[in-house]
PDB file of C-alpha atoms in Angstrom:
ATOM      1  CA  UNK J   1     -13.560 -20.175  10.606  1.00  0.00           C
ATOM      2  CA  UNK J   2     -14.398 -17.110   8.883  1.00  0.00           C
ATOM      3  CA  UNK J   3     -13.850 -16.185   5.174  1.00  0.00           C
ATOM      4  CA  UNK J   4     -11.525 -12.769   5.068  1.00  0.00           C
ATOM      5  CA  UNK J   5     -10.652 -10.827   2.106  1.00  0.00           C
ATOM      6  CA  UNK J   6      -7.721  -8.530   1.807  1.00  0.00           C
ATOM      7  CA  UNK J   7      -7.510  -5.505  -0.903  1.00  0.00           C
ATOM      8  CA  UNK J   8      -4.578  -3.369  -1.053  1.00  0.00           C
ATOM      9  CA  UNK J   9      -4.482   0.045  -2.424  1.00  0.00           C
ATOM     10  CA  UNK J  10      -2.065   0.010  -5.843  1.00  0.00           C
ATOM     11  CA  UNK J  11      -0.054   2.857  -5.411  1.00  0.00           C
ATOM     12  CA  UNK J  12       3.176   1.581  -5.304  1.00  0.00           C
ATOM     13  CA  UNK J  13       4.193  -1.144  -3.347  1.00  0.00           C
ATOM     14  CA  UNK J  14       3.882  -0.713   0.284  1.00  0.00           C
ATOM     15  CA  UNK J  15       0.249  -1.078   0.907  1.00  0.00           C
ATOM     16  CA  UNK J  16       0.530  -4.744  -0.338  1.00  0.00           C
ATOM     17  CA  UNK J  17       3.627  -5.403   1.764  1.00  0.00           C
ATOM     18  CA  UNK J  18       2.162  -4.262   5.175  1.00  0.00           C
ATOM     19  CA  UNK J  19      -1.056  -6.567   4.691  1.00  0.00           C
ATOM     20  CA  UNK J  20       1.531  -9.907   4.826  1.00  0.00           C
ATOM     21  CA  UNK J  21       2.143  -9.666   8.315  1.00  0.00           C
ATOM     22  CA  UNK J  22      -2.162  -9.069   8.611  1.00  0.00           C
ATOM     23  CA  UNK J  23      -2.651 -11.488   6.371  1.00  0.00           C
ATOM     24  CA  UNK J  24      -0.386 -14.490   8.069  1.00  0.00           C
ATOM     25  CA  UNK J  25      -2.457 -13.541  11.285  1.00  0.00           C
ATOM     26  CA  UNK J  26      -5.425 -13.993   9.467  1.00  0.00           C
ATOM     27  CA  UNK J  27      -4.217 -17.659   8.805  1.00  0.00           C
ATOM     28  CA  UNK J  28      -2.632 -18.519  11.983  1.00  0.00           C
ATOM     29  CA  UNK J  29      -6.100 -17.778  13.561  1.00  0.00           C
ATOM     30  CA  UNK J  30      -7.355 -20.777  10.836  1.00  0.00           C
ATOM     31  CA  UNK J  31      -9.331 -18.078   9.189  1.00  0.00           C
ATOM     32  CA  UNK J  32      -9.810 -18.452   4.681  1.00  0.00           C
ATOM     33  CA  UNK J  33      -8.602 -15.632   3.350  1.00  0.00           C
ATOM     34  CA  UNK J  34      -8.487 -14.349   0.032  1.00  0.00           C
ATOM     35  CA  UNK J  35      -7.267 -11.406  -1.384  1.00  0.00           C
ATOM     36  CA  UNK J  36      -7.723  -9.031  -4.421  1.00  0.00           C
ATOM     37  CA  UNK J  37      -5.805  -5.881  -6.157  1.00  0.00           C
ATOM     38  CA  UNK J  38      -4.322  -5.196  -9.579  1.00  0.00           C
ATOM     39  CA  UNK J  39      -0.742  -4.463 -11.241  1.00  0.00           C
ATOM     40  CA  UNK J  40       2.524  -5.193  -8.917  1.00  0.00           C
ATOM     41  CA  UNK J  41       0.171  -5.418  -6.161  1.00  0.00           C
ATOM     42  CA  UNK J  42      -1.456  -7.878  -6.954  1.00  0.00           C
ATOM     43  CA  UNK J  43       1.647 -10.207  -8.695  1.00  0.00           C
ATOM     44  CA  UNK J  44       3.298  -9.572  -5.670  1.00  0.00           C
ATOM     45  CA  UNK J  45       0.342 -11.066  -3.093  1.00  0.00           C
ATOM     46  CA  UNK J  46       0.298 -13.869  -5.987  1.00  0.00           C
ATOM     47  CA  UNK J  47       3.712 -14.719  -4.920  1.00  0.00           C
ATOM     48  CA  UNK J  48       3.953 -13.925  -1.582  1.00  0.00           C
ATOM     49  CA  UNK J  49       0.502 -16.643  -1.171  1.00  0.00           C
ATOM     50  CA  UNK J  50       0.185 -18.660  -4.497  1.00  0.00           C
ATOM     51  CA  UNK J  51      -2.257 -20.942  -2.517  1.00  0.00           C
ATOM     52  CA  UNK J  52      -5.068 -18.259  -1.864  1.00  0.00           C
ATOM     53  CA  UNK J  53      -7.758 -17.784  -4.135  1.00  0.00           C
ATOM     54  CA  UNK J  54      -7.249 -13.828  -5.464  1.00  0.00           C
ATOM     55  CA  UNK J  55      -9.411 -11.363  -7.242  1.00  0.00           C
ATOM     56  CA  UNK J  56      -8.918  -8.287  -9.388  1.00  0.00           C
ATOM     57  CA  UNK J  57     -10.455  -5.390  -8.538  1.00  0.00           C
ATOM     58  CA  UNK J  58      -9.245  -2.138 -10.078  1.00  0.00           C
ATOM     59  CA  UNK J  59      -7.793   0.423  -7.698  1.00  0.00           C
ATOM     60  CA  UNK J  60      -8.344   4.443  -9.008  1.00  0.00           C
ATOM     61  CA  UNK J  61      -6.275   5.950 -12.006  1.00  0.00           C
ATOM     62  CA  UNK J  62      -3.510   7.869 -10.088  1.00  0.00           C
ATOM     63  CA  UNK J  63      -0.941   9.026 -12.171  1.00  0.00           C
ATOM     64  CA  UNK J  64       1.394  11.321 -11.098  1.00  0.00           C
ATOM     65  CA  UNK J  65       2.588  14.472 -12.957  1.00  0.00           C
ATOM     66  CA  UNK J  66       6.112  14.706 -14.825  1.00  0.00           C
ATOM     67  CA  UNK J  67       6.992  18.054 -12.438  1.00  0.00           C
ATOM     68  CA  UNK J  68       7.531  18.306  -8.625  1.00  0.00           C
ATOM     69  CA  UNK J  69       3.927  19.045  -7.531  1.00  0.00           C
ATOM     70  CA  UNK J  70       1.292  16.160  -7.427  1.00  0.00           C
ATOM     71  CA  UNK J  71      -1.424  18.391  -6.366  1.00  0.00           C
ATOM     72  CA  UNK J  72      -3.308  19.495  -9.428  1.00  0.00           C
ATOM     73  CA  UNK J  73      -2.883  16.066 -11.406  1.00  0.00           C
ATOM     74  CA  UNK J  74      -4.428  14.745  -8.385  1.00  0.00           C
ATOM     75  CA  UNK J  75      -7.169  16.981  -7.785  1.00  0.00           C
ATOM     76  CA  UNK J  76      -7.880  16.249 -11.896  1.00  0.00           C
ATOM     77  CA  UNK J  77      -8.199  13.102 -11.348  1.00  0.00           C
ATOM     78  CA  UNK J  78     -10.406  13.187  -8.125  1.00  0.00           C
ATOM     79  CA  UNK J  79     -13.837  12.896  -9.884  1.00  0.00           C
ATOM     80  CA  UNK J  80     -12.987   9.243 -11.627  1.00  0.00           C
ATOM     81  CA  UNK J  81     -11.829   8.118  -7.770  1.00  0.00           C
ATOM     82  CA  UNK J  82     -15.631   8.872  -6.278  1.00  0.00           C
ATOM     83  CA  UNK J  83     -16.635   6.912  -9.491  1.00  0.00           C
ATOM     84  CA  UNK J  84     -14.612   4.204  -8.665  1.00  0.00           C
ATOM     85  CA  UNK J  85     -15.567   4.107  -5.370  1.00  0.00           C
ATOM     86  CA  UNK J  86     -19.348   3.531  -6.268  1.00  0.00           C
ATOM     87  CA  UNK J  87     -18.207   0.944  -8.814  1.00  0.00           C
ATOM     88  CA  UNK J  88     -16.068  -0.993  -6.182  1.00  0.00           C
ATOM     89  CA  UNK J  89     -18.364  -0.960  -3.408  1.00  0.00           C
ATOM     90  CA  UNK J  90     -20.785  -2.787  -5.646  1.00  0.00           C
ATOM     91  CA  UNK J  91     -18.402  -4.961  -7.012  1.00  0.00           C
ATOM     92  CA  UNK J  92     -17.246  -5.576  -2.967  1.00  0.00           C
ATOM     93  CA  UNK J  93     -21.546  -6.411  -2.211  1.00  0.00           C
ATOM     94  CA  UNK J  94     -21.336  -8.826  -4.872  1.00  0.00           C
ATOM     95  CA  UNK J  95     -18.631 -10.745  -4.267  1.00  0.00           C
ATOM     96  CA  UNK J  96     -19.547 -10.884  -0.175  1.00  0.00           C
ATOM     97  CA  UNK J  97     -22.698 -12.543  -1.327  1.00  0.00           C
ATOM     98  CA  UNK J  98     -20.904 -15.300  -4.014  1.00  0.00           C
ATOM     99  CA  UNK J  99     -18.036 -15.832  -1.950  1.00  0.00           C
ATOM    100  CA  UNK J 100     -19.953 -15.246   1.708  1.00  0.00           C
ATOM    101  CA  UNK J 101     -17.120 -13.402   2.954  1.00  0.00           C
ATOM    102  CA  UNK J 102     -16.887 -12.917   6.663  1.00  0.00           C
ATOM    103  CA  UNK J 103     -14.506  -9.399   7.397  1.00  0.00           C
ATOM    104  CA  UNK J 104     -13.144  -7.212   4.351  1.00  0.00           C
ATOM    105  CA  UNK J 105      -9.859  -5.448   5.580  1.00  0.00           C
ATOM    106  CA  UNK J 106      -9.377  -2.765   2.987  1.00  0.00           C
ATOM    107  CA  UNK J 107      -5.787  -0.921   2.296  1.00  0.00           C
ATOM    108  CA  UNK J 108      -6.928   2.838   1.682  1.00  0.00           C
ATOM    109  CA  UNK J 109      -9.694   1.688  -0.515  1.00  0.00           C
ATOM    110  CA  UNK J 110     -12.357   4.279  -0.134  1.00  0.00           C
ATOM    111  CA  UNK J 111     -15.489   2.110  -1.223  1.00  0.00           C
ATOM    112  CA  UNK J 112     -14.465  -1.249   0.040  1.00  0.00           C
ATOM    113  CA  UNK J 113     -16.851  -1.387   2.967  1.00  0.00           C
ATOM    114  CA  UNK J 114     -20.221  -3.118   3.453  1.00  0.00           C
ATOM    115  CA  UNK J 115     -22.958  -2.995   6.013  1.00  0.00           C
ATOM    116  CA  UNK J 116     -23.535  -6.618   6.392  1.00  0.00           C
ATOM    117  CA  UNK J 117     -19.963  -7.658   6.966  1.00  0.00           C
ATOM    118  CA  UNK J 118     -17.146  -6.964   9.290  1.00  0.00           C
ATOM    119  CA  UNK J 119     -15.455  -4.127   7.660  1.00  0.00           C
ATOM    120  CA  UNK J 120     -12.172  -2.564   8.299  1.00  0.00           C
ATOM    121  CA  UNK J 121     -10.145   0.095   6.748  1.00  0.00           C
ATOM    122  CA  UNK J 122      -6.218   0.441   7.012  1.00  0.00           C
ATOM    123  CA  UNK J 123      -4.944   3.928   7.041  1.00  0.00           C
ATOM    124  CA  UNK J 124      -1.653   5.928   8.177  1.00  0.00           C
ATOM    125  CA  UNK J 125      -2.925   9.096   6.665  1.00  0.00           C
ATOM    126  CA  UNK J 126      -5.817  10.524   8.355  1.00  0.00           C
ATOM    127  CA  UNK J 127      -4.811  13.660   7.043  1.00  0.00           C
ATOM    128  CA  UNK J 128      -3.581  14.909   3.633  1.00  0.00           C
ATOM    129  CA  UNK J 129      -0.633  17.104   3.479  1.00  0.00           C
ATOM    130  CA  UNK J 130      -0.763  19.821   1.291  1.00  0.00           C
ATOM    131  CA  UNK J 131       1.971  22.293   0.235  1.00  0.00           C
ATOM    132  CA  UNK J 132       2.305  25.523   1.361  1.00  0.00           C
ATOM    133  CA  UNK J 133      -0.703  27.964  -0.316  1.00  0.00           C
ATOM    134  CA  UNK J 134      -3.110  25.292  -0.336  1.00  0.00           C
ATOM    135  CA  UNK J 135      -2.773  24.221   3.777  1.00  0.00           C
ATOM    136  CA  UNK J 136      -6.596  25.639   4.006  1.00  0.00           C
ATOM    137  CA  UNK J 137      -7.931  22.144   2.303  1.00  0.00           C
ATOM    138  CA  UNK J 138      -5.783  19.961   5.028  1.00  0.00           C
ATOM    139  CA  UNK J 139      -9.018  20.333   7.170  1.00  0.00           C
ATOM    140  CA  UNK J 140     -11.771  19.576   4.668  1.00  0.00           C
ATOM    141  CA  UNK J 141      -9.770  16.939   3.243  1.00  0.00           C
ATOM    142  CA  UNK J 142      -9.680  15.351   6.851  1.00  0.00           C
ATOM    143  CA  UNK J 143     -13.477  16.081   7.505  1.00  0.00           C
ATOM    144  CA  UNK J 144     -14.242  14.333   3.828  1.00  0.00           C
ATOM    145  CA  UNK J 145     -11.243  11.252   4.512  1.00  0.00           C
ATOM    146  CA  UNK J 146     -12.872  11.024   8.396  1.00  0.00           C
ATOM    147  CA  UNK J 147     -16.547  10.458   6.548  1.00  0.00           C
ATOM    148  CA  UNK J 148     -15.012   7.828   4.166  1.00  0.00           C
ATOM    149  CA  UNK J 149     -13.438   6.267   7.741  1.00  0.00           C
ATOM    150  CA  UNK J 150     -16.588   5.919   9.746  1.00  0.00           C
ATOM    151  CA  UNK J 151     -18.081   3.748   7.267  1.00  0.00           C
ATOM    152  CA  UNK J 152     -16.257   0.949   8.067  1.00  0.00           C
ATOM    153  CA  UNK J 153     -16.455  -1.574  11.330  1.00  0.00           C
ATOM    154  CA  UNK J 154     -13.017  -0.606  12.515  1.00  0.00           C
ATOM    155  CA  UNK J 155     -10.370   1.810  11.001  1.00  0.00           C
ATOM    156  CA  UNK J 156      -6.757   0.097  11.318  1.00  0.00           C
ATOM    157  CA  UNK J 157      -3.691   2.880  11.935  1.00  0.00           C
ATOM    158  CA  UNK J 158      -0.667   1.154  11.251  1.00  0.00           C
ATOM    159  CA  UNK J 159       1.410   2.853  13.521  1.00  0.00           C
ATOM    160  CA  UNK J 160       2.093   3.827  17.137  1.00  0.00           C
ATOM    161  CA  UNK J 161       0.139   6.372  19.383  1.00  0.00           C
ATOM    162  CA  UNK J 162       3.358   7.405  21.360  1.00  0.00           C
ATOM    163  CA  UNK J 163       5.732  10.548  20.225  1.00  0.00           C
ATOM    164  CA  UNK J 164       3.765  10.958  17.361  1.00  0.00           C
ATOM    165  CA  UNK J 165       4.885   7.251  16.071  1.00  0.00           C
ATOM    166  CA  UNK J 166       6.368   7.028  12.451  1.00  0.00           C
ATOM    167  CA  UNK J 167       3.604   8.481  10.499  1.00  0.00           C
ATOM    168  CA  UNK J 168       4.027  12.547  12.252  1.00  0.00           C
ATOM    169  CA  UNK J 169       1.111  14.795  11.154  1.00  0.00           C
ATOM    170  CA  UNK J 170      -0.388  12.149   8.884  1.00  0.00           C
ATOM    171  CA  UNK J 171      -2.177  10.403  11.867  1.00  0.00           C
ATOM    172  CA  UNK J 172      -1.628  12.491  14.950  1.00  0.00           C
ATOM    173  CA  UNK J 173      -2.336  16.348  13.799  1.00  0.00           C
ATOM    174  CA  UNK J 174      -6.207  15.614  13.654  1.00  0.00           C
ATOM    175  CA  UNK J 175      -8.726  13.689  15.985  1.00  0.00           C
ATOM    176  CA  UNK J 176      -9.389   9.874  15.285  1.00  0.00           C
ATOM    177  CA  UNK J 177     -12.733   8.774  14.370  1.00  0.00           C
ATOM    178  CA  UNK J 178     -14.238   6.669  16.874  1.00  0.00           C
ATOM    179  CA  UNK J 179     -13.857   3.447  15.282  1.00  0.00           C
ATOM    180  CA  UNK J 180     -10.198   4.140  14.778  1.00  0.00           C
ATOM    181  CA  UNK J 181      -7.403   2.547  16.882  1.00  0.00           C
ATOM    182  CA  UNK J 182      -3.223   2.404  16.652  1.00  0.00           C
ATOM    183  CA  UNK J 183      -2.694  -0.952  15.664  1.00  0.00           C
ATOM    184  CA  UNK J 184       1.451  -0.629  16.019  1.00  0.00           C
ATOM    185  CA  UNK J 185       3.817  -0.720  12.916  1.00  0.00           C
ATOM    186  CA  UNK J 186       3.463  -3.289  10.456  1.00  0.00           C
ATOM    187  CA  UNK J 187       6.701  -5.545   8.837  1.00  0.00           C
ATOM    188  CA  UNK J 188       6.589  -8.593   6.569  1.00  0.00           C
ATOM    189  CA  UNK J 189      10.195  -9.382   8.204  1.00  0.00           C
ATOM    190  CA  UNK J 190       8.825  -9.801  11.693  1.00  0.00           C
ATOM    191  CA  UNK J 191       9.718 -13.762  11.237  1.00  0.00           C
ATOM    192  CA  UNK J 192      13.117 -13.189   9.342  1.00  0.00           C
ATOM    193  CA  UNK J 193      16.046 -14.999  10.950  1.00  0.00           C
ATOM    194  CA  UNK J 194      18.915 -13.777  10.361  1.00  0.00           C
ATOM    195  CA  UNK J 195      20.878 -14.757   7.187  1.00  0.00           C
ATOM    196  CA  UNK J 196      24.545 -15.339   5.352  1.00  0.00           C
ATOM    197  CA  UNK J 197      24.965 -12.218   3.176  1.00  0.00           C
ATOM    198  CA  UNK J 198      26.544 -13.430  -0.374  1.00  0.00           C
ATOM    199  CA  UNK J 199      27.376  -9.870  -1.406  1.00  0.00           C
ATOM    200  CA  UNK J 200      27.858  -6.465   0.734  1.00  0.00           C
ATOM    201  CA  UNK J 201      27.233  -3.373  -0.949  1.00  0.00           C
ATOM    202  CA  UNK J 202      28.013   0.184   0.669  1.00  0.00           C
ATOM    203  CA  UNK J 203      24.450   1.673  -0.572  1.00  0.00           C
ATOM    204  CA  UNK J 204      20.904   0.372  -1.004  1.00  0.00           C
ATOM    205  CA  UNK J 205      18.040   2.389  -3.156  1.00  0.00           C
ATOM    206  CA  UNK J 206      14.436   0.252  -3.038  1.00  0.00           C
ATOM    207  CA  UNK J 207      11.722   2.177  -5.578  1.00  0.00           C
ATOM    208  CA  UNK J 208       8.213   2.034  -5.732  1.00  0.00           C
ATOM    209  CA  UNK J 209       5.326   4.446  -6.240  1.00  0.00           C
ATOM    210  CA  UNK J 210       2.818   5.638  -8.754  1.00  0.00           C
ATOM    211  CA  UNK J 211       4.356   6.600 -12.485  1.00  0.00           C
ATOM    212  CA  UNK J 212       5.798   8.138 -13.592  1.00  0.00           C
ATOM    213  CA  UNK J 213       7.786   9.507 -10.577  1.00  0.00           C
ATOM    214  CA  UNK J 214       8.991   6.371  -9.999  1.00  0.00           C
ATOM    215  CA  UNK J 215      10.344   6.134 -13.387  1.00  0.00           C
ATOM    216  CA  UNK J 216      12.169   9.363 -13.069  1.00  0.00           C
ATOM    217  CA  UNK J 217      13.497   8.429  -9.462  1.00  0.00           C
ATOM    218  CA  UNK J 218      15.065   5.552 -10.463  1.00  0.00           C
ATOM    219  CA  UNK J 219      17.041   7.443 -13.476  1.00  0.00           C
ATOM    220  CA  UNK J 220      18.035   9.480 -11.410  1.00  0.00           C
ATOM    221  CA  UNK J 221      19.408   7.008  -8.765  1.00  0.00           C
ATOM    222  CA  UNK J 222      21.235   5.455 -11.802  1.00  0.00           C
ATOM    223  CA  UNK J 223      23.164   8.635 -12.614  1.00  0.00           C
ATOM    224  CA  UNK J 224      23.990   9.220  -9.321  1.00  0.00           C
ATOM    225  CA  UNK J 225      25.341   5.685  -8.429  1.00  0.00           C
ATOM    226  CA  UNK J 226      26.868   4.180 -11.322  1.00  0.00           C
ATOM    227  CA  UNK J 227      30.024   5.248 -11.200  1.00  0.00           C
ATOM    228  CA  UNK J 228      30.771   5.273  -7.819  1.00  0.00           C
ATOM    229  CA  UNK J 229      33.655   3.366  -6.508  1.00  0.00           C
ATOM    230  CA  UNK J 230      31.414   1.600  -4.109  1.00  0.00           C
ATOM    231  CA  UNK J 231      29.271  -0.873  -4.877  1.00  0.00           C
ATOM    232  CA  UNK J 232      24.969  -0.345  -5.077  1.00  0.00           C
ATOM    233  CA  UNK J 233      22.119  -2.446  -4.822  1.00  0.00           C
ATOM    234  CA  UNK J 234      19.203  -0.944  -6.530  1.00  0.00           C
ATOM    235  CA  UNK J 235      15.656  -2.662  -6.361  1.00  0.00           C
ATOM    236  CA  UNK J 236      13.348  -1.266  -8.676  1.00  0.00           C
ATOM    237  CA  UNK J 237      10.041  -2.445  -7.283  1.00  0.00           C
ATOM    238  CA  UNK J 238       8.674  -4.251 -10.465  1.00  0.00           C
ATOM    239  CA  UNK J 239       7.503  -7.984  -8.893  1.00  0.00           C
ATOM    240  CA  UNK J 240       6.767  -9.620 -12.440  1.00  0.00           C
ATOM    241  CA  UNK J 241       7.123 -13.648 -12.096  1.00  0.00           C
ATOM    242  CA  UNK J 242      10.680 -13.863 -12.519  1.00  0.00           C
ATOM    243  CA  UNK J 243      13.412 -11.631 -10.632  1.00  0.00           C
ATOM    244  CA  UNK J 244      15.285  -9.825 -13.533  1.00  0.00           C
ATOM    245  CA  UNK J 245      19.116  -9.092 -12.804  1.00  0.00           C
ATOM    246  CA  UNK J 246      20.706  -5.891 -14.385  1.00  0.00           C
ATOM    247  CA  UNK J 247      24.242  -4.807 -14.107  1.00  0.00           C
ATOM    248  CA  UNK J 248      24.686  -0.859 -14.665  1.00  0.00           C
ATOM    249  CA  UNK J 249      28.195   0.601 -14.077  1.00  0.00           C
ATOM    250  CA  UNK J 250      28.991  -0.615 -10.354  1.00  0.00           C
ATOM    251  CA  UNK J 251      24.995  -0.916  -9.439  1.00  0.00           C
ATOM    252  CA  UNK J 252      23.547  -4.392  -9.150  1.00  0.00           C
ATOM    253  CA  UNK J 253      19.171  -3.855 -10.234  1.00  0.00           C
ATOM    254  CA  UNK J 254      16.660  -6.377  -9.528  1.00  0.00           C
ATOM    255  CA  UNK J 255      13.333  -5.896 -10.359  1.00  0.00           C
ATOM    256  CA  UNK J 256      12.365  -7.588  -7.391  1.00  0.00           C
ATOM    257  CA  UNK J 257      13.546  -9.680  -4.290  1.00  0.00           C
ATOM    258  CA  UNK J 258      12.218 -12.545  -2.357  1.00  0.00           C
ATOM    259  CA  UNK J 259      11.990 -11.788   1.757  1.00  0.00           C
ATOM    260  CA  UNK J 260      14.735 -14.126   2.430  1.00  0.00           C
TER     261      UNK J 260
END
């Protein structure tokens, strides 16, 4: 049996969803795994596994900008992430020695790897897109993500090889590093049997993300659903222990919703 911790990036939702499915595996195969994050992340692997032992560990102070590019709040904010880093890989040795932790898979965490464990790092962006007068740093950005990549074990892309799979340029425009591999796409609802629908509503709009875009997406979802004739189920990505319900004009919001 081997001791396996999980950590998924907290930026938005999705990096905690896709480890479920990895993290079932992990269980199936009679391995102990526990897992660590922070924020909605980390509630939601609470919920999702209220049996495993979890951690928090502080992912890097992203916040995005008010206005449509991300580029220069996230370039501002790039120095604290390489801090972080160095403070989470030491925080990762640590913890591998009190908890003797067999495998670390890490969700885009740049500094969760360590020498004398089975690491692995989960990634469907090899590359970083960049808008259109900054393209030149796609390259560099690669070369510096691709250094980041090759200090782990294994490096996880959750994805498909063929036609470019689902991610496009984002891991297929530039070489993988040698440890990589396409792992195939990754769903939480692989195990879902199919189930009696209660209500039917002519459009869906499921949020997440870093603030406060998301913030501003979801007003904007509101204005442009609420008085519609048909009816809208809006999911605002907020996991908190109990699922809030919210009418607004002909839109049903939850803050969150169970798998089944």
């Amino acid at each position: 049996m081997k001791r396996v911790l999980v950590c998924p990036l907290n930026w938005g939702l999705g990096h905690a969803t896709r480890c479920v499915p990895l993290i079932r595996k992990e269980l199936e195969e009679g391995n102990e795994v526990m897992f660590a994050g922070d924020g909605y992340p980390l509630l939601f692997l609470k919920k999702q596994f209220p049996q495993l032992k979890s951690f928090l560990s502080k992912s890097y102070p992203i916040r995005y900008s008010k206005g449509n590019s991300m580029v220069w709040q996230i370039i501002r904010v790039t120095p604290f992430v390489f801090l972080r880093m160095r403070s989470e890989n030491k925080w990762l040795r640590e913890l591998c020695k009190k908890e003797k932790i067999d495998k670390v898979i890490s969700d885009n965490r740049f500094g969760l790897w360590n020498k004398d464990v089975h690491s692995v790092y989960m990634t469907h962006q090899v590359m970083v897109k960049m808008p259109d007068g900054l393209k030149f740093l796609e390259k560099p950005l690669y070369r510096l993500h691709k250094k980041i990549m090759e200090q782990y074990t294994e490096c996880w892309i959750p994805d498909i090889e063929e036609n470019r799979g689902l991610s496009g340029d984002l891991s297929h425009q530039f070489p993988l590093p040698k440890n990589a591999k396409y792992i195939g796409v990754l769903s939480r609802f692989d195990n879902l049997t199919e189930i009696e629908k209660d209500e039917t509503y002519h459009n869906v709009v499921i949020l997440s993300g870093v603030e406060p875009q998301r913030s501003i997406f979801e007003e904007r979802m509101i204005k442009e659903y609420k008085d519609k004739e048909e009816k809208t189920l809006m999911i605002i990505g907020k996991p908190n222990k109990d699922i809030e319900e919210k009418k607004i004009g002909n839109i049903t919001q939850y803050t969150h919703l169970d798998d089944e």
